[in-house]
Coordinates of C-alpha atoms in Angstrom, one line a residue:
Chain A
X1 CA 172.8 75.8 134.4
X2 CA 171.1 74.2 131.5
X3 CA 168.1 73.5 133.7
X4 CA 168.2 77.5 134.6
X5 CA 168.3 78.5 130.7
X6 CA 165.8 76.0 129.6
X7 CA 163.4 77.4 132.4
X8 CA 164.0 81.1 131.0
X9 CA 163.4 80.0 127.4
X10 CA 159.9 78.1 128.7
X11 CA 158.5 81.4 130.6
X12 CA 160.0 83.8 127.8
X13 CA 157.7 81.6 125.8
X14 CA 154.8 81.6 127.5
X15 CA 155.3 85.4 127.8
X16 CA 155.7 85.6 124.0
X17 CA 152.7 83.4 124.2
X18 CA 150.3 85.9 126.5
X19 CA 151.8 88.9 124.0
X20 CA 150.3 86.6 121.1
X21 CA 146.6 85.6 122.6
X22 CA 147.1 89.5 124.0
X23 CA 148.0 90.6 120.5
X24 CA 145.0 88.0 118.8
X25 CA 142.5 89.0 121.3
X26 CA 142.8 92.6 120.3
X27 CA 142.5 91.8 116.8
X28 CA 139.5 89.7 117.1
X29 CA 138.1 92.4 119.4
X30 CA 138.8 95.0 116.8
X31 CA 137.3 92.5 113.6
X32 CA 134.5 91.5 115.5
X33 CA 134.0 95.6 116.3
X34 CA 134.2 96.4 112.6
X35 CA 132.3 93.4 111.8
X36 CA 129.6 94.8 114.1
X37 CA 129.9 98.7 112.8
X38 CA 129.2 96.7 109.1
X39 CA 126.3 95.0 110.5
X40 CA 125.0 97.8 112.1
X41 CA 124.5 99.4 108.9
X42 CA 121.6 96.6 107.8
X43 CA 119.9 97.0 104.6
X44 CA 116.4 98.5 105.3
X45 CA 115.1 95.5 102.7
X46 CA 117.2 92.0 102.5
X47 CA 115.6 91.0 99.6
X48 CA 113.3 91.6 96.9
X49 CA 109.0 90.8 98.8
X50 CA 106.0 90.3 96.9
X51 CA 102.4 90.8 98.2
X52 CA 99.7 88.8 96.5
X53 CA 96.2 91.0 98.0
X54 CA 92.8 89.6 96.8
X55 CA 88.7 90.2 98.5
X56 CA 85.6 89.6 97.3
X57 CA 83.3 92.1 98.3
X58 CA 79.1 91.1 98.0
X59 CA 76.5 93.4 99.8
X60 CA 73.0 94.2 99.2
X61 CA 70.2 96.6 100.6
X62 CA 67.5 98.9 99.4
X63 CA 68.8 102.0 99.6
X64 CA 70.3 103.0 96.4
X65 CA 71.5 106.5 96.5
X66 CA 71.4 106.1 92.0
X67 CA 67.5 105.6 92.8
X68 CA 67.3 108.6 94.9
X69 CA 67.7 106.1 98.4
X70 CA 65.1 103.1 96.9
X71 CA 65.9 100.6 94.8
X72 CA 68.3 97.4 95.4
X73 CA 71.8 98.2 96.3
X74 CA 73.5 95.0 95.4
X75 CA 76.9 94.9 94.0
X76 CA 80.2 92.5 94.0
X77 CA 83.6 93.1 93.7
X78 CA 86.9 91.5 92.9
X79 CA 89.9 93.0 93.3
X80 CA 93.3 92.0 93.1
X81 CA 96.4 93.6 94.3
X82 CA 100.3 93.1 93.9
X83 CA 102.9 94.9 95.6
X84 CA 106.6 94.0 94.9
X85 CA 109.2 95.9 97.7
X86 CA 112.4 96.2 95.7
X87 CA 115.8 96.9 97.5
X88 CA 117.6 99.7 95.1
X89 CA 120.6 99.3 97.7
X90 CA 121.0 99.7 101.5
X91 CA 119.4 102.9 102.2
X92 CA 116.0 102.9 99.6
X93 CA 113.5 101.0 98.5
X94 CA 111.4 101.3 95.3
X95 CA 107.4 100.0 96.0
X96 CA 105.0 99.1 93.2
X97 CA 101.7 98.7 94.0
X98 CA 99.2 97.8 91.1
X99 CA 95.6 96.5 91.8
X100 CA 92.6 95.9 89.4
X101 CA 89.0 95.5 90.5
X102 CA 85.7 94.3 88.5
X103 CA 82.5 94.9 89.9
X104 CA 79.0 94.3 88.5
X105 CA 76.5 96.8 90.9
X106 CA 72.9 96.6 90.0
X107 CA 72.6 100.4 91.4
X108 CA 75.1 101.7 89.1
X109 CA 73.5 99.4 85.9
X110 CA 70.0 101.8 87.1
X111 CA 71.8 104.9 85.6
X112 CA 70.3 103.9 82.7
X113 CA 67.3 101.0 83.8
X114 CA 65.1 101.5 80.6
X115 CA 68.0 99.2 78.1
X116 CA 67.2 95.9 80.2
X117 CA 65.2 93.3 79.0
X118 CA 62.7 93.8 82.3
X119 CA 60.6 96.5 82.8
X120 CA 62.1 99.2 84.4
X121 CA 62.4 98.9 88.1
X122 CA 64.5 100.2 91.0
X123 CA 64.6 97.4 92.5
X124 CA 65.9 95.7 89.9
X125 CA 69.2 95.6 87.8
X126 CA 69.3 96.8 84.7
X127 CA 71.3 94.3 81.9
X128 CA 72.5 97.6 80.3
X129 CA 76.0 99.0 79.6
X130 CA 76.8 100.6 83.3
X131 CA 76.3 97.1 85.1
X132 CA 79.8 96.5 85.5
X133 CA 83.2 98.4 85.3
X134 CA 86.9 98.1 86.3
X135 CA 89.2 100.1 87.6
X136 CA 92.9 100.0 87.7
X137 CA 95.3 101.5 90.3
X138 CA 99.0 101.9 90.0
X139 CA 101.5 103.7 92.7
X140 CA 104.8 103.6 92.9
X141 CA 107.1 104.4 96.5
X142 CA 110.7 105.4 97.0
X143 CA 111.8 105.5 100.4
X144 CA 115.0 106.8 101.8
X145 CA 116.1 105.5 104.9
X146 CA 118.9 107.8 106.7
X147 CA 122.4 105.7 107.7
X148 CA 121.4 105.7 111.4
X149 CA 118.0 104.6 110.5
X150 CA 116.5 107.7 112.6
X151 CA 115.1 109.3 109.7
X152 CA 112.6 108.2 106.2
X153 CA 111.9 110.0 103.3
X154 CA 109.0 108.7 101.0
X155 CA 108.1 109.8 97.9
X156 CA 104.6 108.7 95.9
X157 CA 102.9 109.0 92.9
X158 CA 99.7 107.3 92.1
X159 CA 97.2 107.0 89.2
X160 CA 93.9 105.2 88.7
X161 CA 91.1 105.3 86.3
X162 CA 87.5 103.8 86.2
X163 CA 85.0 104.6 83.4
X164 CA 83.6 107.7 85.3
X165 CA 86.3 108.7 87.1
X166 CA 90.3 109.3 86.6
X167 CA 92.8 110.5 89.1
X168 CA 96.4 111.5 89.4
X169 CA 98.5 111.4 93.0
X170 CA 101.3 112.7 94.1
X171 CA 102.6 112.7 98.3
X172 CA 105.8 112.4 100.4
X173 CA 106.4 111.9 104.1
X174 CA 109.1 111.9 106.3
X175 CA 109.6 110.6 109.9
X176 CA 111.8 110.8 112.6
X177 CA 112.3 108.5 115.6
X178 CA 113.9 109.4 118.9
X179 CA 114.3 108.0 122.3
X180 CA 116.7 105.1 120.8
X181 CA 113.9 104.3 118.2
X182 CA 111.6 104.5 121.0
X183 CA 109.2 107.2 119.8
X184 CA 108.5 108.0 116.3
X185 CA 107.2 111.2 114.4
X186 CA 106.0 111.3 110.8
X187 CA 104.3 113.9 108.6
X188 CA 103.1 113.2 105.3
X189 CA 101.1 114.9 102.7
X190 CA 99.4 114.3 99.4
X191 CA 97.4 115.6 96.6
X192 CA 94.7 114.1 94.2
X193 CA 94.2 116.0 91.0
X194 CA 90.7 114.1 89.9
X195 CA 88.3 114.3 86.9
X196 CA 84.6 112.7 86.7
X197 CA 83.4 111.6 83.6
X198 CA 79.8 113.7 84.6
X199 CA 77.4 110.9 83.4
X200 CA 73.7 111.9 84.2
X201 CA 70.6 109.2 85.0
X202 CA 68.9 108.8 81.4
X203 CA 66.1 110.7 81.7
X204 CA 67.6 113.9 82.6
X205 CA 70.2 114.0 79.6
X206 CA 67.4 114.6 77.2
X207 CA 66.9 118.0 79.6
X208 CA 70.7 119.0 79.0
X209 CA 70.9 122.7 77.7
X210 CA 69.8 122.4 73.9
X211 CA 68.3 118.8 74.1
X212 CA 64.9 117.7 72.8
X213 CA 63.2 117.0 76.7
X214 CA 59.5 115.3 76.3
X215 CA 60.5 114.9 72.2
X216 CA 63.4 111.9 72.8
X217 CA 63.5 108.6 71.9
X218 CA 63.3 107.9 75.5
X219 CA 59.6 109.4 75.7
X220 CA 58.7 108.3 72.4
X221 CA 58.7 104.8 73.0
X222 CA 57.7 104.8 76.4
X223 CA 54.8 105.8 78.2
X224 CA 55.2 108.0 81.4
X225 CA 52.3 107.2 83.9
X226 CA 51.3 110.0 86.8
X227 CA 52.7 114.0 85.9
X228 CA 53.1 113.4 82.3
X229 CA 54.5 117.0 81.8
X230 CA 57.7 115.4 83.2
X231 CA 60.0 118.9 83.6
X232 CA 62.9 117.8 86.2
X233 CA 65.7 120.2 86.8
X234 CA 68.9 120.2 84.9
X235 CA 72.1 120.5 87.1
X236 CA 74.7 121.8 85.3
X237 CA 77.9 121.4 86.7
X238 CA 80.6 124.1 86.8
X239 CA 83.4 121.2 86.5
X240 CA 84.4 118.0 86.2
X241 CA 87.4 118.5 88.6
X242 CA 87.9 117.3 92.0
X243 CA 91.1 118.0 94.1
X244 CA 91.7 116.8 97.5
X245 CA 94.6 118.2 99.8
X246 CA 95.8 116.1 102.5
X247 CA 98.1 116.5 105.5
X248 CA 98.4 113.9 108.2
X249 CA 100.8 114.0 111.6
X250 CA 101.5 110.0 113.2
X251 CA 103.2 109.7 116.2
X252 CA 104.0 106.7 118.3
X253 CA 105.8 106.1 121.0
X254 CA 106.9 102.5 122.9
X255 CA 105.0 102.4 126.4
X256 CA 106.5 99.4 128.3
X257 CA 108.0 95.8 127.4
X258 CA 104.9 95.0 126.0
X259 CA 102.5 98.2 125.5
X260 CA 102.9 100.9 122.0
X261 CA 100.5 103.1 121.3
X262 CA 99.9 106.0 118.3
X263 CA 98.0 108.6 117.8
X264 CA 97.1 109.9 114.1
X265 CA 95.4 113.4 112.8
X266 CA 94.4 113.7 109.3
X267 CA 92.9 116.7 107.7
X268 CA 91.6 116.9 104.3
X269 CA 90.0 119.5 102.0
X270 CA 88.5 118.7 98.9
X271 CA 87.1 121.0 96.4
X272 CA 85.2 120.6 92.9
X273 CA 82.9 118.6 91.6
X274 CA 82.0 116.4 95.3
X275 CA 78.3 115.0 94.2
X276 CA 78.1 112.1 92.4
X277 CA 76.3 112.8 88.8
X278 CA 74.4 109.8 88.4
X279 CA 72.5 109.7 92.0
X280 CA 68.7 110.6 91.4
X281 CA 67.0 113.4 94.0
X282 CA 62.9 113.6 94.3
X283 CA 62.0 116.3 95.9
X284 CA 58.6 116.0 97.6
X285 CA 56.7 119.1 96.3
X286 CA 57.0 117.7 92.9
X287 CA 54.6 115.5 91.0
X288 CA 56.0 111.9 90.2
X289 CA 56.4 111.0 87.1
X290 CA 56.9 106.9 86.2
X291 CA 58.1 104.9 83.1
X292 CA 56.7 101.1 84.1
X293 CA 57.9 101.0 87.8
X294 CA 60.8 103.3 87.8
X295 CA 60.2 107.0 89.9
X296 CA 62.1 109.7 87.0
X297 CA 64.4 111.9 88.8
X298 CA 63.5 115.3 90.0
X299 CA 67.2 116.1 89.7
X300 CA 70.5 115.0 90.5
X301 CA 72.3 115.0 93.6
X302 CA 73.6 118.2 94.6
X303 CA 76.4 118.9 97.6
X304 CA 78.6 122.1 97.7
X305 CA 81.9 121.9 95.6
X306 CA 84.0 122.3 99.1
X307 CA 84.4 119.8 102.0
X308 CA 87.2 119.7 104.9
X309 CA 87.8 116.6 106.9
X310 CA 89.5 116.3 110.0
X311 CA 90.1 112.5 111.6
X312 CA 91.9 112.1 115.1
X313 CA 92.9 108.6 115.6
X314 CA 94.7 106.6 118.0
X315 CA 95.9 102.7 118.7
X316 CA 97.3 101.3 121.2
X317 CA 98.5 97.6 121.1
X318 CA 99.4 95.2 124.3
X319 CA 101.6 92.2 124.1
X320 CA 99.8 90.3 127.0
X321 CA 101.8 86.8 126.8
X322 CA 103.4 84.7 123.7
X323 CA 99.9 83.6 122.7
X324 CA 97.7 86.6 122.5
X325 CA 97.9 90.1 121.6
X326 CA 95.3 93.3 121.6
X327 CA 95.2 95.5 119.2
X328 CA 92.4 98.4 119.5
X329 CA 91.8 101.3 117.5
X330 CA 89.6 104.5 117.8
X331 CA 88.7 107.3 115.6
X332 CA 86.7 110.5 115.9
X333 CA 86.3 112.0 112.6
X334 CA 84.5 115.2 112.0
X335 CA 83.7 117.4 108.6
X336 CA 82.0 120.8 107.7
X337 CA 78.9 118.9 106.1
X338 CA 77.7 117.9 109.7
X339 CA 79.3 114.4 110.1
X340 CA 80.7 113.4 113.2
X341 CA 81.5 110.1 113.6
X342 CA 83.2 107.7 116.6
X343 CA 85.2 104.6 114.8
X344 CA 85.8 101.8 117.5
X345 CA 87.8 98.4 117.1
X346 CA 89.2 95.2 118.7
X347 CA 91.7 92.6 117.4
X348 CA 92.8 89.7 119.3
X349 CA 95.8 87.6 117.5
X350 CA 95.8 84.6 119.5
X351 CA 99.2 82.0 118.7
X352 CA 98.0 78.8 118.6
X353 CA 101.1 77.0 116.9
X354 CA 104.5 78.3 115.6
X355 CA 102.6 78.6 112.5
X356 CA 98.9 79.1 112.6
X357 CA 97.8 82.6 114.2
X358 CA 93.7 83.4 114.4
X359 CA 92.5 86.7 114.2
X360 CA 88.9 87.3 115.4
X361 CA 87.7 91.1 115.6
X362 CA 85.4 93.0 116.2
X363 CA 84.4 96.8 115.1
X364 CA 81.9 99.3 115.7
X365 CA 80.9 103.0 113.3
X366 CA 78.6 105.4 113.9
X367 CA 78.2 108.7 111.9
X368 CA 75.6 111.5 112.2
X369 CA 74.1 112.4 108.8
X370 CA 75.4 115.4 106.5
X371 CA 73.2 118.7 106.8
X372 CA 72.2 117.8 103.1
X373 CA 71.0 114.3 103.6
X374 CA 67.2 113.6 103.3
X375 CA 65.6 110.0 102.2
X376 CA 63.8 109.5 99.3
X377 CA 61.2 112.2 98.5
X378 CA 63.0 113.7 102.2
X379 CA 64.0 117.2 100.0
X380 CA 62.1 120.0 98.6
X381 CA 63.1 122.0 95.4
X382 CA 63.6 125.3 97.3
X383 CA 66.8 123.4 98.8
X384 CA 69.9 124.4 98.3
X385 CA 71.6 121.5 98.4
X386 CA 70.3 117.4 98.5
X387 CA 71.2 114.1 98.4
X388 CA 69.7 110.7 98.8
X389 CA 72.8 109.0 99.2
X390 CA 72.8 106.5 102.5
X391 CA 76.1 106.5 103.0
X392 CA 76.3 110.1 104.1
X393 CA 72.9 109.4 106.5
X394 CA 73.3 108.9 110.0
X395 CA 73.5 104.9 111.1
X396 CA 75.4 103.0 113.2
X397 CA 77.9 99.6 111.7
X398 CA 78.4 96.3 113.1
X399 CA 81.7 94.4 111.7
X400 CA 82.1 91.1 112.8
X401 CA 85.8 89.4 111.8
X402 CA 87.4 86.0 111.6
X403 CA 90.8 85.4 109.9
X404 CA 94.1 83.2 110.0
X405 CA 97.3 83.3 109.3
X406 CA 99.9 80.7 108.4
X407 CA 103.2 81.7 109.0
X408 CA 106.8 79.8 107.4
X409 CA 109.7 82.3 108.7
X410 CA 112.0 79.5 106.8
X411 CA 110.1 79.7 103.3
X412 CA 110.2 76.5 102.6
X413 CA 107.4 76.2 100.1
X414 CA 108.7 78.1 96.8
X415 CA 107.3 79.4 93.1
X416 CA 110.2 79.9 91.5
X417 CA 112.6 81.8 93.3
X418 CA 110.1 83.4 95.4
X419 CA 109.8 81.6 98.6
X420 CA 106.4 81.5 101.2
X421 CA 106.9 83.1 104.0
X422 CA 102.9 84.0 104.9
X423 CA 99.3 83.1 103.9
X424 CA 96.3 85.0 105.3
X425 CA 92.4 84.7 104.9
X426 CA 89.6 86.8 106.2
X427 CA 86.1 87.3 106.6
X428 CA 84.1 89.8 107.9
X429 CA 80.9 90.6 107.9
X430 CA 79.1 93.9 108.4
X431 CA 75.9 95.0 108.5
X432 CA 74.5 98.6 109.0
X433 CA 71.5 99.8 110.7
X434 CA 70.0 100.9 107.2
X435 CA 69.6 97.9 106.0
X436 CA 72.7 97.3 104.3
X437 CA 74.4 94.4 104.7
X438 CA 77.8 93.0 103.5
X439 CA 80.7 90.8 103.4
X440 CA 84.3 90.5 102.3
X441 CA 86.3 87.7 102.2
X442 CA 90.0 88.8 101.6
X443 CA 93.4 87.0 101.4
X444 CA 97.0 87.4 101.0
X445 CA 100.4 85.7 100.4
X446 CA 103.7 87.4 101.5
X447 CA 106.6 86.1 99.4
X448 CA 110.1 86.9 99.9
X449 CA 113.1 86.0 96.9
X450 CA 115.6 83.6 98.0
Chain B
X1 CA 87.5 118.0 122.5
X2 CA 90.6 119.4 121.8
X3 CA 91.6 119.8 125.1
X4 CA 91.2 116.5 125.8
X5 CA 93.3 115.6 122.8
X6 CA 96.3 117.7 123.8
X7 CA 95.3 116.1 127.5
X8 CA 96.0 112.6 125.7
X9 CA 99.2 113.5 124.3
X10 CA 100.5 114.9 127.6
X11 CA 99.8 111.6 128.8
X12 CA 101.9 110.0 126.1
X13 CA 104.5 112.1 125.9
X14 CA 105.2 112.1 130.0
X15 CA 104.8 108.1 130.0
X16 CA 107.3 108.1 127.2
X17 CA 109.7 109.9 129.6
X18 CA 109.3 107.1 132.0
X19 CA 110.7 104.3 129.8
X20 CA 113.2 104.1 127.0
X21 CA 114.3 100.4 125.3
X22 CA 117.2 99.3 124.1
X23 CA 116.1 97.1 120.7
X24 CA 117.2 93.6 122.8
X25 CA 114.1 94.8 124.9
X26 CA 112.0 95.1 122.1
X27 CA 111.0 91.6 121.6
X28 CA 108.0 91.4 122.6
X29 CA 107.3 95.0 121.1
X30 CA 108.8 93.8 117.5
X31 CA 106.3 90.6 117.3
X32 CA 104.5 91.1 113.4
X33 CA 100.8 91.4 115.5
X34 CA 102.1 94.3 117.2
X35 CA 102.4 96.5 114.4
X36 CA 101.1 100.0 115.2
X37 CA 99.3 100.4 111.2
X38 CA 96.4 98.0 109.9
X39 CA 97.7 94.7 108.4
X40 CA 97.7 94.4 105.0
X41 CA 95.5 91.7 103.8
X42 CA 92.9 94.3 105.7
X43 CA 93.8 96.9 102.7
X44 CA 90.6 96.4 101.0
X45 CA 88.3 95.6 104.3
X46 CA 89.7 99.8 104.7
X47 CA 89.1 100.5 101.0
X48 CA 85.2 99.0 101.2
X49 CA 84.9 101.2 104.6
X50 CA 86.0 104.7 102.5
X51 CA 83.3 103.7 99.7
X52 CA 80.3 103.0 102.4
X53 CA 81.4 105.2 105.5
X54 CA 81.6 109.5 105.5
X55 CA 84.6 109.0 108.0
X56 CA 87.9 108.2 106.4
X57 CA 91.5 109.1 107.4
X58 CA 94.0 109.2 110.9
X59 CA 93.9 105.2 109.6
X60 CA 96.5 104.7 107.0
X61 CA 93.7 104.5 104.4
X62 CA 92.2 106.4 101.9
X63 CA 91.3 110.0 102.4
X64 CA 89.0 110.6 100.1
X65 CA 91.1 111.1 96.7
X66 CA 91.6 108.9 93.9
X67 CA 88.6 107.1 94.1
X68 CA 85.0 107.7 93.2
X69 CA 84.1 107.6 97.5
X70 CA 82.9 110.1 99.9

C-alpha cells in the first residue's frame, strides 16, 4: 500500500515536473520572442563613427583654359575631410560633414601674371595674389529611418565658400525597399543657390564700362608688343548667380546569392552665370596683342546662362568567392551644350588576409566637346558663344588605381574613446589624351566610439 | 537609347521576380566591398573627376552645384 502511494506521489511529481519544464519552456519561448521583437528593432547607428578623408591631388599640362587653352596647367591640392555619424536615437541619425582644401594652381595665379617677379608668361606661374586659395565645405544630414526599416527620409543642407565663389544647399531624399529588403527605390533632390565673385583677367578690367583702357597703370608701365591699339571686348555679365536644380531616381535590386546591381538617372539644370570669368578667349580674326610673353585676352569666356544634364548610370557588383569581388560601373551622360560622354569602370577587391584587402582598378572617360569649344585662337568674334576651356573639349581618360585597406572589426587600436576599425590608401593615376596628366593619392580612417 | 534603357530595367525588374532573400542569405551580398555606391576614401578621386570631366551625376557625386566645376 505504501509502495502504491509512494509510486503515485513519484509520477504526480514528475507530472508536476513536465507542467513545470511545460510551463518554463513557454516562458522562455515567449522572453526569448520578445527578446527577439526588441532586437528586431536595431538602432540604425550603434554608436557614434568618425571619418578621417584626406588626397593630395598634383597634375600638370599646357592647356590652361585662364590662358585661353595655352599656358601650364599645374596645380596641387590638399583637402581634408571629417564626417562624424551621430545616433540621435534608434530611428535618426545626424551627419556632419566638414572639409577644407588648399590649392596653389599656377593657371589661376595667371589671372593676373604681370605682379610676379618673372616676366609675364603663360607658361609660367605668376607669384601674385590668385596663386593659391581655400575653400571650406560644411553639410549637415538628418536621416529618418522608418520602425520596419522599409523606408528613409534625409534631409541636407550644405554651404561652401572659396574666394570666387560661395554656395548655399539644400536636398532631401527618401527610399523605399521591397521584396524583403531585396529591392530598393530612392528619389532625392537638391538645390544650389550659387554666387561668383566675377573676377576678370587683368587686362580687361581696365576695359570695364567707365574705366581708363590704354590710359592704366597696367599699360603705362608696360610695353605692349604687336597690335598696340589693344581694344578687347568687355563681357558684361548680367549676374553673378548660378542655380542648379537636381533630381535623381536610384534603384537596386539583389540578383542572386552573390550578384546586386543598380541603376541611377540624374538630371540637372543649371541657370546663371555658367562661364567662368577669369578664362581668357582669342579669337583668330583679331590682331595679337603681347606684354613680354603673355597673349592679352580678346575676351572672356562666354557660354549661355542655361545648361541641362542628364546622367544614366548603372553598377552591378559580383561576389565571385571569399577572396575577390567585382565591382563595375558605367555611365552615359549627355547635356544640351553637345557633350555626350560614356563613363566605364572596374574594381577588383581581392581578400588577401582577414585584415588586408587590395583594391586595383581600372577606369576609362570619353566625352565629345561642347558646341562652344574651340582651342586657342580656335573662335572668331562673330561667335556667339566661346570658350578655350579643355575640359569641356572632346578627349578620351585613362585612370589607373591601386589601393589597400586594413581592416580591425574588433577596434583594437584606440585614440581616445574612438577605436580603429579601418585604414585606407589610394593612388591613381590618370592621364587624358590632351595632355593632361594627374595624380591623387587619398586616404582614410573609419573610427567607431567605444 | 531610351529604349534600350527601359529594355534594361525590364530585365532587372523580371530577374528580380525570380529571386527574393531572406537577410540569413545575404551574406555574401552584405560583405563591405559589395556596396552598390562608391567607397568613401574615393570621395575626392569623384570630386577631382567633376572639376576636370563635363559628365558628372547618376554616381553619388557632385552634380554640378556648390562648386566652382562644370
Amino acid at each position: 500500500m505504501v509502495v502504491v502511494v509512494v509510486i503515485n506521489r513519484i509520477k504526480s511529481m514528475e507530472m508536476n515536473k513536465q507542467i513545470l519544464s511545460i510551463i518554463f519552456l513557454m516562458l522562455a519561448t515567449l522572453g526569448f520572442s520578445q527578446e527577439k521583437e526588441t532586437a528586431y528593432k536595431k538602432r540604425v547607428l550603434e554608436t557614434i563613427e568618425v571619418d578621417l578623408l584626406s588626397s593630395f591631388y598634383f597634375q600638370d599640362g599646357d592647356n590652361a583654359a585662364v590662358s585661353g587653352g595655352i599656358g601650364t596647367e599645374e596645380l596641387t591640392d590638399l583637402t581634408g575631410t571629417m564626417i562624424v555619424s551621430i545616433p540621435l536615437n534608434d530611428d535618426d541619425v545626424l551627419t556632419i560633414d566638414a572639409g577644407i582644401s588648399a590649392y596653389s594652381s599656377a593657371s589661376s595665379s595667371n589671372v593676373d601674371p604681370f605682379d610676379g617677379d618673372k616676366p609675364a608668361d603663360p607658361f609660367v606661374a605668376s607669384s601674385g595674389a590668385s596663386q593659391a586659395d581655400l575653400w571650406f565645405n560644411f553639410t549637415g544630414i538628418y536621416t529618418h529611418s522608418s520602425d520596419d526599416r522599409n523606408e528613409l527620409w534625409s534631409a541636407k543642407f550644405s554651404v561652401s565658400s572659396e574666394y570666387d565663389y560661395f554656395s548655399i544647399g539644400a536636398g532631401g531624399s527618401y527610399t523605399k525597399l521591397f521584396n524583403e529588403k531585396n529591392t530598393e527605390l530612392s528619389v532625392n533632390g537638391s538645390v544650389y543657390i550659387d554666387s561668383w565673385n566675377d573676377i576678370y583677367p587683368m587686362e580687361l578690367r581696365a576695359f570695364a564700362p567707365g574705366g581708363e583702357e590704354l590710359d592704366a597703370a597696367l599699360f603705362f608701365y608696360n610695353t605692349i608688343s604687336g597690335n598696340e591699339n589693344y581694344n578687347p571686348i568687355y563681357q558684361q555679365f548680367d549676374g553673378t548667380g548660378r542655380n542648379s536644380y537636381a533630381l535623381g531616381l536610384n534603384f537596386s535590386q539583389i540578383l542572386s546569392k552573390r550578384l546586386q546591381g543598380s541603376l541611377a538617372f540624374d538630371v540637372v539644370q543649371q541657370k546663371g552665370l555658367l562661364s567662368t570669368p577669369f578664362q581668357r578667349v582669342y579669337f583668330s580674326d583679331i590682331a595679337d596683342s603681347f606684354i613680354e610673353n603673355f597673349h592679352l585676352a580678346d575676351t572672356n569666356e562666354k557660354l549661355p546662362d542655361s545648361r541641362v544634364k542628364i546622367a544614366l548610370g548603372g553598377r552591378l557588383n559580383y561576389y565571385i568567392n571569399e577572396f575577390l569581388v567585382l565591382r563595375t560601373f558605367y555611365r552615359y551622360y549627355t547635356d544640351d551644350w553637345g557633350v555626350k560622354s560614356h563613363t566605364a569602370s572596374v574594381e577588383l577587391p581581392i581578400k588577401i588576409s582577414e585584415k588586408f584587402t587590395l583594391y586595383p582598378s581600372y577606369r576609362y572617360y570619353n566625352q565629345t566637346a561642347a558646341d562652344y569649344f574651340a582651342p586657342y585662337e580656335g573662335h572668331l568674334s562673330s561667335d556667339e558663344f566661346y570658350t578655350s576651356d579643355y575640359d569641356l573639349s572632346e578627349y578620351n581618360a585613362n585612370q589607373y588605381g591601386f589601393g589597400v585597406r586594413y581592416t580591425d572589426i574588433f577596434t583594437k587600436a584606440h585614440i581616445w574613446k574612438f577605436g580603429l576599425k579601418s585604414i585606407d590608401l589610394k593612388f591613381n593615376k590618370y592621364d587624358r589624351s590632351t595632355g593632361l596628366k594627374s595624380s591623387i593619392i587619398s586616404g582614410g580612417a573609419k573610427f567607431v566610439m567605444d | 537609347m531610351i529604349k534600350k534603357v527601359l529594355l534594361l530595367v525590364l530585365i532587372i525588374i523580371s530577374m528580380s521576380s525570380c529571386v527574393v532573400l531572406k537577410e540569413y542569405e545575404k551574406v555574401n551580398i552584405n560583405d563591405p566591398d559589395m556596396v552598390l555606391s562608391d567607397q568613401a576614401s574615393n570621395r575626392n578621386v569623384s570630386t577631382f573627376h567633376s572639376y576636370r570631366e563635363a559628365a558628372v551625376g547618376a554616381n553619388g557625386g557632385k552634380t554640378g552645384g556648390g562648386c566652382g566645376c562644370n
